mmCIF file of C-alpha atoms in Angstrom:
data_model
loop_
_atom_site.group_PDB
_atom_site.id
_atom_site.type_symbol
_atom_site.label_atom_id
_atom_site.label_comp_id
_atom_site.label_asym_id
_atom_site.label_seq_id
_atom_site.Cartn_x
_atom_site.Cartn_y
_atom_site.Cartn_z
ATOM 1 C CA MET A 430 0.000 0.000 0.000
ATOM 2 C CA ALA A 431 1.007 3.584 -0.597
ATOM 3 C CA THR A 432 2.796 5.789 1.919
ATOM 4 C CA LEU A 433 1.986 9.462 2.445
ATOM 5 C CA LEU A 434 4.433 11.872 4.085
ATOM 6 C CA HIS A 435 2.335 14.601 5.713
ATOM 7 C CA ILE A 436 4.034 17.693 7.118
ATOM 8 C CA ASP A 437 2.323 20.628 8.833
ATOM 9 C CA SER A 438 4.109 23.820 9.845
ATOM 10 C CA SER A 439 1.395 26.274 10.902
ATOM 11 C CA ILE A 440 1.681 27.723 14.415
ATOM 12 C CA ASN A 441 -2.079 28.325 14.649
ATOM 13 C CA GLY A 442 -3.242 24.921 15.870
ATOM 14 C CA GLU A 443 -6.961 24.277 15.457
ATOM 15 C CA ASN A 444 -7.406 27.752 13.936
ATOM 16 C CA SER A 445 -5.040 26.979 11.078
ATOM 17 C CA VAL A 446 -6.509 26.975 7.591
ATOM 18 C CA SER A 447 -3.555 25.109 6.091
ATOM 19 C CA ARG A 448 -3.937 22.376 8.722
ATOM 20 C CA ALA A 449 -7.659 22.090 8.034
ATOM 21 C CA VAL A 450 -7.043 21.696 4.305
ATOM 22 C CA THR A 451 -4.215 19.170 4.716
ATOM 23 C CA LYS A 452 -6.567 17.261 7.018
ATOM 24 C CA SER A 453 -9.159 17.093 4.230
ATOM 25 C CA PHE A 454 -6.488 15.784 1.870
ATOM 26 C CA ARG A 455 -5.266 13.206 4.365
ATOM 27 C CA GLU A 456 -8.756 11.952 5.211
ATOM 28 C CA ALA A 457 -9.574 11.481 1.527
ATOM 29 C CA TRP A 458 -6.220 9.741 1.049
ATOM 30 C CA GLU A 459 -6.842 7.397 3.965
ATOM 31 C CA GLU A 460 -10.286 6.518 2.602
ATOM 32 C CA GLN A 461 -8.528 5.278 -0.531
ATOM 33 C CA HIS A 462 -5.668 3.625 1.400
ATOM 34 C CA PRO A 463 -7.172 2.284 4.646
ATOM 35 C CA GLU A 464 -4.237 -0.081 5.031
ATOM 36 C CA GLY A 465 -1.622 2.409 3.910
ATOM 37 C CA THR A 466 0.954 4.307 5.940
ATOM 38 C CA VAL A 467 1.037 7.977 6.892
ATOM 39 C CA ILE A 468 4.300 9.456 8.162
ATOM 40 C CA TYR A 469 3.360 12.630 10.005
ATOM 41 C CA ARG A 470 5.495 15.489 11.253
ATOM 42 C CA ASP A 471 4.132 18.558 13.011
ATOM 43 C CA LEU A 472 6.978 21.035 12.744
ATOM 44 C CA ALA A 473 5.287 23.536 15.055
ATOM 45 C CA ALA A 474 4.616 21.088 17.890
ATOM 46 C CA ASN A 475 7.892 19.227 17.408
ATOM 47 C CA PRO A 476 10.329 21.515 15.586
ATOM 48 C CA ILE A 477 13.511 20.089 14.210
ATOM 49 C CA PRO A 478 16.757 21.994 14.802
ATOM 50 C CA HIS A 479 18.108 24.247 12.110
ATOM 51 C CA ILE A 480 20.956 22.622 10.242
ATOM 52 C CA ASP A 481 24.461 23.297 11.552
ATOM 53 C CA GLY A 482 27.841 23.168 9.863
ATOM 54 C CA ALA A 483 28.665 19.604 10.880
ATOM 55 C CA ALA A 484 25.355 18.247 9.622
ATOM 56 C CA TYR A 485 25.636 20.195 6.379
ATOM 57 C CA HIS A 486 29.234 19.403 5.428
ATOM 58 C CA THR A 487 29.100 15.705 6.300
ATOM 59 C CA GLN A 488 27.163 15.116 3.079
ATOM 60 C CA TYR A 489 30.416 15.652 1.163
ATOM 61 C CA VAL A 490 32.338 13.024 3.159
ATOM 62 C CA PRO A 491 32.166 9.467 1.742
ATOM 63 C CA ILE A 492 30.145 7.269 4.093
ATOM 64 C CA PRO A 493 33.027 4.872 4.902
ATOM 65 C CA ASP A 494 35.213 7.837 5.894
ATOM 66 C CA ARG A 495 32.785 9.492 8.291
ATOM 67 C CA THR A 496 33.811 9.772 11.910
ATOM 68 C CA PRO A 497 31.437 8.821 14.742
ATOM 69 C CA GLU A 498 30.882 12.533 15.324
ATOM 70 C CA GLN A 499 29.985 13.101 11.674
ATOM 71 C CA LEU A 500 27.628 10.120 11.667
ATOM 72 C CA ALA A 501 25.879 11.503 14.744
ATOM 73 C CA ALA A 502 25.639 14.964 13.196
ATOM 74 C CA PHE A 503 24.141 13.481 10.035
ATOM 75 C CA ALA A 504 21.695 11.121 11.754
ATOM 76 C CA LEU A 505 18.684 13.457 11.625
ATOM 77 C CA ARG A 506 19.296 14.270 7.979
ATOM 78 C CA GLU A 507 19.434 10.546 7.266
ATOM 79 C CA GLU A 508 16.136 10.001 9.076
ATOM 80 C CA LEU A 509 14.295 12.860 7.399
ATOM 81 C CA ALA A 510 15.600 12.112 3.915
ATOM 82 C CA GLY A 511 14.698 8.464 4.416
ATOM 83 C CA GLU A 512 11.105 9.407 5.232
ATOM 84 C CA LEU A 513 10.917 11.515 2.093
ATOM 85 C CA GLU A 514 12.372 8.737 -0.055
ATOM 86 C CA ALA A 515 10.010 6.142 1.422
ATOM 87 C CA ALA A 516 6.894 8.174 0.637
ATOM 88 C CA ASP A 517 4.861 7.618 -2.512
ATOM 89 C CA ALA A 518 3.380 11.106 -2.165
ATOM 90 C CA VAL A 519 4.079 14.171 -0.028
ATOM 91 C CA LEU A 520 1.674 16.676 1.537
ATOM 92 C CA LEU A 521 3.093 19.977 2.816
ATOM 93 C CA GLY A 522 1.209 22.550 4.863
ATOM 94 C CA ALA A 523 3.098 25.769 4.089
ATOM 95 C CA PRO A 524 1.332 28.943 5.256
ATOM 96 C CA LEU A 525 2.652 32.316 4.183
ATOM 97 C CA TYR A 526 4.474 33.982 7.082
ATOM 98 C CA ASN A 527 5.994 37.408 6.506
ATOM 99 C CA TYR A 528 5.920 36.837 2.744
ATOM 100 C CA SER A 529 7.767 33.485 2.891
ATOM 101 C CA ILE A 530 7.556 30.006 4.426
ATOM 102 C CA PRO A 531 7.756 29.214 8.162
ATOM 103 C CA SER A 532 11.323 28.841 9.401
ATOM 104 C CA SER A 533 10.443 25.377 10.726
ATOM 105 C CA LEU A 534 9.641 24.227 7.190
ATOM 106 C CA LYS A 535 12.841 25.790 5.868
ATOM 107 C CA ALA A 536 14.760 23.803 8.496
ATOM 108 C CA TRP A 537 13.149 20.580 7.260
ATOM 109 C CA ILE A 538 13.987 21.453 3.668
ATOM 110 C CA ASP A 539 17.624 22.169 4.543
ATOM 111 C CA HIS A 540 17.937 18.742 6.168
ATOM 112 C CA VAL A 541 16.381 16.715 3.347
ATOM 113 C CA ILE A 542 18.316 18.304 0.477
ATOM 114 C CA ILE A 543 21.371 16.068 0.259
ATOM 115 C CA MET A 544 23.672 16.467 -2.743
ATOM 116 C CA GLU A 545 24.082 13.393 -4.951
ATOM 117 C CA ARG A 546 21.165 11.813 -3.144
ATOM 118 C CA THR A 547 17.887 13.728 -3.020
ATOM 119 C CA ALA A 548 19.449 16.482 -5.122
ATOM 120 C CA GLY A 549 21.408 16.074 -8.342
ATOM 121 C CA GLU A 550 21.076 14.239 -11.638
ATOM 122 C CA ASN A 551 20.311 10.885 -10.025
ATOM 123 C CA SER A 552 17.922 12.194 -7.411
ATOM 124 C CA THR A 553 16.152 9.577 -5.321
ATOM 125 C CA ILE A 554 12.996 11.714 -5.174
ATOM 126 C CA ALA A 555 12.637 13.078 -8.724
ATOM 127 C CA GLY A 556 9.082 12.800 -10.025
ATOM 128 C CA LYS A 557 7.524 12.179 -6.610
ATOM 129 C CA PRO A 558 4.145 13.966 -6.323
ATOM 130 C CA VAL A 559 4.070 16.796 -3.781
ATOM 131 C CA THR A 560 0.933 18.733 -2.884
ATOM 132 C CA VAL A 561 1.555 22.065 -1.148
ATOM 133 C CA VAL A 562 -1.211 23.805 0.796
ATOM 134 C CA SER A 563 0.004 27.406 0.893
ATOM 135 C CA SER A 564 -2.529 29.482 2.819
ATOM 136 C CA ARG A 565 -2.362 33.273 2.708
ATOM 137 C CA GLY A 566 -3.867 35.831 5.094
ATOM 138 C CA GLY A 567 -4.618 38.261 2.295
ATOM 139 C CA SER A 568 -4.775 37.994 -1.462
ATOM 140 C CA TYR A 569 -1.717 38.065 -3.685
ATOM 141 C CA ALA A 570 -3.584 37.200 -6.875
ATOM 142 C CA PRO A 571 -2.961 39.005 -10.173
ATOM 143 C CA GLY A 572 -4.412 42.507 -10.100
ATOM 144 C CA THR A 573 -4.367 42.857 -6.315
ATOM 145 C CA PRO A 574 -2.184 45.450 -4.540
ATOM 146 C CA MET A 575 0.004 42.663 -3.106
ATOM 147 C CA GLU A 576 0.533 40.816 -6.401
ATOM 148 C CA GLY A 577 4.067 39.448 -6.606
ATOM 149 C CA ASN A 578 4.811 39.657 -2.884
ATOM 150 C CA ASP A 579 4.110 36.004 -2.064
ATOM 151 C CA TYR A 580 7.592 34.485 -1.921
ATOM 152 C CA ALA A 581 6.434 31.200 -0.428
ATOM 153 C CA GLN A 582 4.786 29.745 -3.518
ATOM 154 C CA SER A 583 7.402 31.051 -5.939
ATOM 155 C CA TYR A 584 10.224 29.698 -3.774
ATOM 156 C CA LEU A 585 8.652 26.270 -3.300
ATOM 157 C CA GLU A 586 7.667 26.078 -6.963
ATOM 158 C CA TRP A 587 11.253 26.712 -8.066
ATOM 159 C CA LEU A 588 12.892 24.574 -5.386
ATOM 160 C CA LEU A 589 10.572 21.572 -5.388
ATOM 161 C CA GLY A 590 9.482 21.568 -8.998
ATOM 162 C CA GLY A 591 12.662 22.963 -10.531
ATOM 163 C CA ALA A 592 15.768 22.141 -8.537
ATOM 164 C CA LEU A 593 14.510 18.876 -7.018
ATOM 165 C CA LYS A 594 12.406 17.834 -10.046
ATOM 166 C CA LEU A 595 9.428 16.851 -7.931
ATOM 167 C CA ASP A 596 5.915 16.812 -9.398
ATOM 168 C CA VAL A 597 4.574 19.745 -7.395
ATOM 169 C CA SER A 598 1.075 21.219 -7.281
ATOM 170 C CA PHE A 599 -0.427 23.953 -5.104
ATOM 171 C CA ILE A 600 -3.680 24.503 -3.259
ATOM 172 C CA VAL A 601 -3.920 28.149 -2.159
ATOM 173 C CA PRO A 602 -6.670 29.259 0.234
ATOM 174 C CA GLU A 603 -6.604 33.055 0.459
ATOM 175 C CA LEU A 604 -7.939 35.789 2.723
ATOM 176 C CA THR A 605 -7.640 33.532 5.760
ATOM 177 C CA LEU A 606 -7.414 36.536 8.113
ATOM 178 C CA ALA A 607 -10.809 37.917 7.066
ATOM 179 C CA PRO A 608 -12.689 36.204 9.937
ATOM 180 C CA ILE A 609 -10.480 37.828 12.589
ATOM 181 C CA VAL A 610 -9.337 41.160 11.130
ATOM 182 C CA PRO A 611 -12.144 43.767 11.305
ATOM 183 C CA ALA A 612 -10.812 45.741 8.349
ATOM 184 C CA MET A 613 -11.165 42.622 6.176
ATOM 185 C CA ALA A 614 -14.819 42.003 7.080
ATOM 186 C CA PRO A 615 -16.039 42.913 3.553
ATOM 187 C CA LEU A 616 -13.919 40.030 2.235
ATOM 188 C CA LEU A 617 -15.391 37.391 4.547
ATOM 189 C CA GLU A 618 -17.528 35.711 1.891
ATOM 190 C CA LYS A 619 -14.611 35.527 -0.506
ATOM 191 C CA SER A 620 -12.555 34.007 2.287
ATOM 192 C CA LYS A 621 -15.182 31.325 2.861
ATOM 193 C CA GLU A 622 -15.402 30.620 -0.882
ATOM 194 C CA SER A 623 -11.620 30.291 -1.137
ATOM 195 C CA ALA A 624 -11.510 27.886 1.817
ATOM 196 C CA ALA A 625 -14.337 25.786 0.382
ATOM 197 C CA ARG A 626 -12.534 25.506 -2.958
ATOM 198 C CA ALA A 627 -9.319 24.544 -1.189
ATOM 199 C CA HIS A 628 -11.000 21.715 0.724
ATOM 200 C CA GLU A 629 -12.676 20.493 -2.461
ATOM 201 C CA ASP A 630 -9.405 20.639 -4.377
ATOM 202 C CA ALA A 631 -7.587 18.813 -1.571
ATOM 203 C CA ARG A 632 -10.053 15.947 -1.516
ATOM 204 C CA ALA A 633 -10.050 15.692 -5.306
ATOM 205 C CA LYS A 634 -6.249 15.766 -5.499
ATOM 206 C CA ALA A 635 -5.919 13.056 -2.863
ATOM 207 C CA LYS A 636 -8.347 10.781 -4.681
ATOM 208 C CA THR A 637 -6.635 11.379 -8.037
ATOM 209 C CA LEU A 638 -3.207 10.558 -6.615
ATOM 210 C CA ALA A 639 -4.577 7.479 -4.897
ATOM 211 C CA THR A 640 -5.978 6.227 -8.188
ATOM 212 C CA GLN A 641 -2.739 6.914 -10.056
ATOM 213 C CA LEU A 642 -0.579 5.152 -7.477
ATOM 214 C CA ALA A 643 -2.882 2.148 -7.393
ATOM 215 C CA ALA A 644 -2.714 1.718 -11.171
#
């Protein structure tokens, strides 16, 4: 049966829109794969440490030549990359924070990008389907005042789809702050419509992937 790697990074707990949408995806996935495996990481509840010099540079040392200290420094990277490689599909909750991705998600990314393994011409993850739920408090759509200032989606699109050659797609619920920011009250209905579309898209995407992987 298929394995899903599900990662959330929102700090907003039960109030998180990205978490709600990834939950819809996961539930639809599990309906299709009741005997499958879900590897779950909540980077807000259980953050991983930012990568340090020892963990980073050990990737360039041949495995037989690594010291015990280097092996220990690299152990988390080995674990995280192994989870990514073992997954048949990946689900990322990546809300827009200060125009980019949460630092906890960036830490995860820094650990799993290993040259000549997950990155490079013979990547072990190339072609793997990745669904990114990138929620945004406002709207950054074409024609809006904030158009072009969302650096989360553009960064992940280039990194995941370009550099790492993953099969990446995005689900983008917008205006998520409308229910709690008085000045955005006139946009509340649009916020609800965007969330509804995101949940629908998440369920549909999960079912489509499940069908493809079962073929």
